[in-house]
Coordinates of C-alpha atoms in Angstrom, one line a residue:
X1 CA -17.2 37.3 54.0
X2 CA -15.5 40.2 55.8
X3 CA -11.8 39.9 56.2
X4 CA -11.6 39.0 59.9
X5 CA -8.9 41.6 60.6
X6 CA -10.6 44.5 59.0
X7 CA -11.8 46.3 62.1
X8 CA -8.7 45.6 64.2
X9 CA -6.4 46.5 61.3
X10 CA -8.1 49.9 61.0
X11 CA -7.7 50.7 64.7
X12 CA -4.1 49.4 64.7
X13 CA -3.2 51.6 61.8
X14 CA -4.4 54.7 63.5
X15 CA -2.6 53.7 66.7
X16 CA 0.6 53.1 64.9
X17 CA 0.5 56.5 63.3
X18 CA -0.8 58.4 66.3
X19 CA 2.3 60.5 67.1
X20 CA 3.2 61.9 63.6
X21 CA -0.4 62.5 62.5
X22 CA -1.9 64.0 65.6
X23 CA -4.5 61.3 66.1
X24 CA -6.1 63.2 68.9
X25 CA -7.9 65.2 66.2
X26 CA -9.4 62.1 64.7
X27 CA -12.8 60.7 65.6
X28 CA -13.5 58.2 62.8
X29 CA -17.0 57.2 64.1
X30 CA -18.1 60.9 64.3
X31 CA -16.8 61.6 60.8
X32 CA -18.5 58.5 59.3
X33 CA -21.7 59.4 61.2
X34 CA -21.7 62.9 59.7
X35 CA -21.0 61.5 56.2
X36 CA -24.2 59.4 56.5
X37 CA -26.1 62.4 58.0
X38 CA -25.1 64.7 55.1
X39 CA -26.1 62.1 52.5
X40 CA -29.5 61.2 54.0
X41 CA -28.7 58.3 56.4
X42 CA -29.1 55.6 53.8
X43 CA -28.8 52.0 55.1
X44 CA -26.5 49.3 53.9
X45 CA -24.2 51.5 51.9
X46 CA -20.8 53.0 52.1
X47 CA -20.4 56.4 53.9
X48 CA -18.7 57.6 50.7
X49 CA -18.9 56.0 47.3
X50 CA -22.4 54.5 47.9
X51 CA -23.2 54.4 44.3
X52 CA -20.8 52.4 42.2
X53 CA -19.8 49.6 39.9
X54 CA -17.6 46.6 40.8
X55 CA -15.0 45.5 38.3
X56 CA -12.1 43.2 37.5
X57 CA -8.9 43.7 35.5
X58 CA -5.2 43.4 35.6
X59 CA -2.1 45.6 36.2
X60 CA 1.0 45.2 34.0
X61 CA 4.2 47.0 35.2
X62 CA 6.4 49.1 33.0
X63 CA 9.8 47.5 32.2
X64 CA 11.7 49.8 34.5
X65 CA 9.1 50.1 37.3
X66 CA 11.2 48.0 39.7
X67 CA 13.9 50.6 39.5
X68 CA 11.6 52.8 41.7
X69 CA 9.9 50.2 43.8
X70 CA 10.5 46.6 44.8
X71 CA 6.8 45.9 45.3
X72 CA 5.8 42.7 43.6
X73 CA 3.1 44.5 41.6
X74 CA 5.9 46.3 39.8
X75 CA 7.7 43.1 38.7
X76 CA 4.8 41.0 37.1
X77 CA 1.3 41.3 35.9
X78 CA -1.3 40.9 38.7
X79 CA -5.1 40.6 38.9
X80 CA -7.1 43.6 40.1
X81 CA -10.4 44.0 41.8
X82 CA -11.7 47.6 41.5
X83 CA -14.7 49.8 41.9
X84 CA -15.8 53.1 40.3
X85 CA -18.1 55.2 42.3
X86 CA -19.7 58.6 42.8
X87 CA -18.6 60.6 45.9
X88 CA -20.9 60.7 49.0
X89 CA -23.2 58.3 50.8
X90 CA -26.3 58.8 48.6
X91 CA -26.8 55.7 46.4
X92 CA -29.3 57.7 44.3
X93 CA -27.0 60.6 43.5
X94 CA -27.2 61.7 39.9
X95 CA -24.2 60.8 37.7
X96 CA -24.6 64.3 36.3
X97 CA -23.5 66.0 39.5
X98 CA -20.6 68.2 38.8
X99 CA -18.9 69.3 42.0
X100 CA -18.6 65.7 43.2
X101 CA -15.5 63.5 42.8
X102 CA -15.7 60.2 40.9
X103 CA -13.9 57.6 43.0
X104 CA -11.8 54.6 41.9
X105 CA -10.8 52.0 44.4
X106 CA -8.6 49.1 43.5
X107 CA -6.8 46.1 45.0
X108 CA -3.8 44.7 43.1
X109 CA -3.5 41.2 44.5
X110 CA -0.3 39.3 45.2
X111 CA 0.6 36.6 47.7
X112 CA 3.4 38.8 49.0
X113 CA 1.0 41.6 49.9
X114 CA -1.8 43.4 48.2
X115 CA -1.4 47.0 46.9
X116 CA -4.6 49.1 47.4
X117 CA -5.4 52.6 46.2
X118 CA -8.5 54.7 46.8
X119 CA -8.3 57.6 44.3
X120 CA -10.4 60.5 43.1
X121 CA -11.1 62.5 40.0
X122 CA -9.4 65.6 41.4
X123 CA -5.8 66.3 42.4
X124 CA -6.8 67.6 45.9
X125 CA -9.0 66.5 48.8
X126 CA -11.6 68.8 50.4
X127 CA -9.9 69.1 53.8
X128 CA -6.4 68.7 55.2
X129 CA -7.1 67.4 58.7
X130 CA -9.7 65.0 60.2
X131 CA -10.8 67.8 62.6
X132 CA -11.4 70.1 59.6
X133 CA -13.3 67.4 57.8
X134 CA -15.5 66.9 60.8
X135 CA -16.4 70.6 60.8
X136 CA -16.7 70.6 57.0
X137 CA -19.4 67.9 57.4
X138 CA -21.1 69.4 60.4
X139 CA -22.1 72.6 58.6
X140 CA -23.5 70.5 55.7
X141 CA -25.9 68.4 57.8
X142 CA -29.5 69.2 56.7
X143 CA -31.7 71.0 59.2
X144 CA -35.4 70.4 59.9
X145 CA -36.3 71.8 56.4
X146 CA -34.1 69.2 54.8
X147 CA -31.5 71.7 53.7
X148 CA -28.1 72.7 55.3
X149 CA -27.6 76.3 56.6
X150 CA -26.1 78.2 53.6
X151 CA -24.8 80.9 55.9
X152 CA -22.9 78.4 58.1
X153 CA -21.3 76.9 55.0
X154 CA -20.4 80.3 53.7
X155 CA -18.8 81.3 57.0
X156 CA -16.9 78.0 57.3
X157 CA -15.6 78.4 53.7
X158 CA -14.4 82.0 54.5
X159 CA -12.4 80.8 57.5
X160 CA -11.1 77.7 55.7
X161 CA -10.5 78.8 52.0
X162 CA -8.5 75.7 51.2
X163 CA -11.7 73.6 51.6
X164 CA -13.0 75.1 48.4
X165 CA -10.2 74.1 46.1
X166 CA -11.6 70.7 45.2
X167 CA -15.0 72.0 44.3
X168 CA -13.5 74.9 42.3
X169 CA -11.3 72.4 40.4
X170 CA -14.3 70.2 39.5
X171 CA -16.6 73.1 38.6
X172 CA -14.0 74.4 36.2
X173 CA -14.1 71.2 34.2
X174 CA -16.9 69.3 32.3
X175 CA -18.6 66.3 33.9
X176 CA -16.8 63.1 32.7
X177 CA -18.6 61.2 30.0
X178 CA -17.6 58.0 31.7
X179 CA -16.1 56.6 34.9
X180 CA -13.3 55.5 32.5
X181 CA -13.0 58.9 30.8
X182 CA -11.2 60.9 33.5
X183 CA -7.9 60.9 35.4
X184 CA -7.7 59.9 39.0
X185 CA -5.2 61.0 41.7
X186 CA -4.1 59.3 44.9
X187 CA -3.7 62.8 46.4
X188 CA -1.3 61.6 49.1
X189 CA 2.5 61.5 48.8
X190 CA 3.9 58.0 48.6
X191 CA 7.5 56.8 49.2
X192 CA 8.7 54.2 46.7
X193 CA 11.7 52.1 47.7
X194 CA 13.7 49.9 45.3
X195 CA 15.7 46.8 46.0
X196 CA 18.8 48.9 46.6
X197 CA 17.0 50.9 49.3
X198 CA 16.8 54.1 47.2
X199 CA 13.7 56.1 48.1
X200 CA 11.6 58.3 45.9
X201 CA 8.7 60.5 47.1
X202 CA 6.0 60.8 44.5
X203 CA 2.3 61.4 44.0
X204 CA 0.5 58.8 42.0
X205 CA -1.9 59.5 39.1
X206 CA -3.9 57.1 37.0
X207 CA -4.2 58.7 33.5
X208 CA -7.1 57.6 31.4
X209 CA -6.4 56.5 27.9
X210 CA -9.7 57.8 26.6
X211 CA -10.6 61.1 28.3
X212 CA -13.9 62.7 27.4
X213 CA -16.2 65.3 29.0
X214 CA -19.8 66.2 28.4
X215 CA -21.0 69.6 27.2
X216 CA -23.9 71.2 29.0
X217 CA -26.2 70.1 26.2
X218 CA -24.9 66.6 26.2
X219 CA -25.3 66.4 29.9
X220 CA -29.0 67.5 29.8
X221 CA -29.8 64.6 27.5
X222 CA -28.4 62.0 29.9
X223 CA -30.4 60.2 32.5
X224 CA -29.4 60.5 36.1
X225 CA -27.8 57.0 36.0
X226 CA -25.9 56.5 32.8
X227 CA -22.4 55.5 33.9
X228 CA -23.1 51.9 34.6
X229 CA -24.7 51.3 31.1
X230 CA -21.9 53.3 29.4
X231 CA -19.3 51.2 31.1
X232 CA -21.0 48.0 30.2
X233 CA -21.0 49.0 26.5
X234 CA -17.4 50.2 26.7
X235 CA -16.0 47.1 28.2
X236 CA -17.9 44.9 25.7
X237 CA -15.6 46.5 23.1
X238 CA -12.4 46.1 25.0
X239 CA -10.6 47.1 28.2
X240 CA -10.6 50.6 29.7
X241 CA -6.9 51.5 30.3
X242 CA -5.1 53.8 32.6
X243 CA -1.4 54.5 32.9
X244 CA -0.1 54.7 36.5
X245 CA 2.2 57.7 36.6
X246 CA 4.5 58.7 39.5
X247 CA 4.9 62.5 39.8
X248 CA 8.3 62.9 41.4
X249 CA 8.6 65.3 44.3
X250 CA 11.0 68.3 44.4
X251 CA 12.3 69.8 47.7
X252 CA 9.6 71.8 49.4
X253 CA 6.7 69.9 47.9
X254 CA 4.1 69.5 50.7
X255 CA 3.5 65.9 51.8
X256 CA 1.1 66.6 54.7
X257 CA -1.5 68.8 53.1
X258 CA -3.9 67.0 50.6
X259 CA -5.6 70.4 49.7
X260 CA -2.3 71.6 48.2
X261 CA -1.3 70.6 44.6
X262 CA 2.1 70.0 43.2
X263 CA 2.6 71.8 39.8
X264 CA 2.5 68.6 37.7
X265 CA 3.7 70.4 34.5
X266 CA 6.9 71.3 36.4
X267 CA 7.6 67.9 37.8
X268 CA 9.4 64.9 36.3
X269 CA 7.2 61.8 35.9
X270 CA 7.7 58.1 35.5
X271 CA 5.2 55.6 34.1
X272 CA 4.9 52.6 36.5
X273 CA 2.6 50.5 34.4
X274 CA -0.9 50.1 32.8
X275 CA -4.1 49.2 34.5
X276 CA -6.7 47.4 32.3
X277 CA -10.3 47.2 33.5
X278 CA -11.8 44.3 31.6
X279 CA -15.3 43.4 33.0
X280 CA -18.0 44.2 35.5
X281 CA -18.2 42.0 38.6
X282 CA -21.1 41.4 41.0
X283 CA -21.4 44.0 43.7
X284 CA -20.8 41.3 46.3
X285 CA -17.2 41.0 45.1
X286 CA -16.4 44.5 46.2
X287 CA -18.8 44.7 49.1
X288 CA -17.3 41.9 51.2
X289 CA -14.4 44.0 52.5
X290 CA -12.8 47.4 52.5
X291 CA -10.4 48.8 50.0
X292 CA -7.9 49.9 52.6
X293 CA -5.0 52.0 51.2
X294 CA -3.3 52.3 54.6
X295 CA -3.1 48.6 55.6
X296 CA -2.9 47.0 52.2
X297 CA 0.5 48.2 50.9
X298 CA 3.4 45.8 50.2
X299 CA 7.1 46.3 51.0
X300 CA 8.4 48.8 48.5
X301 CA 5.7 51.4 48.8
X302 CA 4.6 53.4 51.8
X303 CA 2.0 56.1 52.5
X304 CA 3.0 59.3 54.2
X305 CA 3.7 59.3 57.9
X306 CA 3.0 63.0 58.3
X307 CA -0.5 63.2 56.6
X308 CA -3.4 62.9 59.0
X309 CA -5.9 62.4 56.2
X310 CA -4.1 59.3 55.1
X311 CA -4.0 57.8 58.6
X312 CA -7.8 58.4 59.2
X313 CA -8.8 56.4 56.2
X314 CA -8.3 52.9 57.7
X315 CA -10.3 53.4 60.9
X316 CA -13.0 55.4 59.1
X317 CA -13.4 52.7 56.4
X318 CA -13.6 50.0 59.2
X319 CA -16.4 52.0 60.9
X320 CA -18.2 52.4 57.5
X321 CA -17.9 48.6 56.8
X322 CA -19.2 47.8 60.2
X323 CA -22.3 50.0 59.8
X324 CA -23.2 48.7 56.3
X325 CA -22.6 45.1 57.4
X326 CA -25.0 45.3 60.3

């Protein structure tokens, strides 16, 4: 069953953030429509992350996590519903695709308020504003021949060089050998608040305990869909673990541009806890509602008020949910 507030919550989130994030740029329905068009207009799937695996697990906080955030998830072990996925709205995309992010959505449950993250296997997003995302997608919509116009894509990239950073980052690294074999970033800047009211701005990263990439030869030998089987075999032997790490901001670090990185090697970090993925769940467990990282945050952690790409998530996810539910 869809959470009854899903669509209204998405609209409310954008309205609440309208002033600081320049909501006049945002057209969630148009963006979602273009995501579907780029991926082939498949029915009954997500606009992004169409191909994926639903999971369950738990999150155990580090002993000193509460010194940064008073969120209940940082005071006790909580159950987790999660989903690994391939980027884009094509449910038949090959797991071997290189310049595509792997996605990881999770909901850490608690009666006082869920904590939800939607994270990707790159430290940056492809665009920095909803308007730029809309144009990024427009030039990639296939023409009558079934292919996008390469010259339009090239011209757009030349005028918007930051939109190439994510693909360049992914292309410079091997394809992950597993959904559980790569790190994931929240890309946005979060504000953590402890019980004393002290605030800490940080980016959040889930660091895989067992990272592994595939060589070109190893990749050739794989079928187009190998992640689900690999994950089933992996979890039969034990949980897949990730450390949740807060990368602490320094003055001047950008909080409103998700195409810009913070130099992680030069930033202090704090480990907030460990996520353990223990088993595969039926798709219906994850398909019944959105993983909404804007609405579903408890007291003690807040997303950025100045990042338009954060604000657009909630209404866009609500539109996507509505389309795949009809």
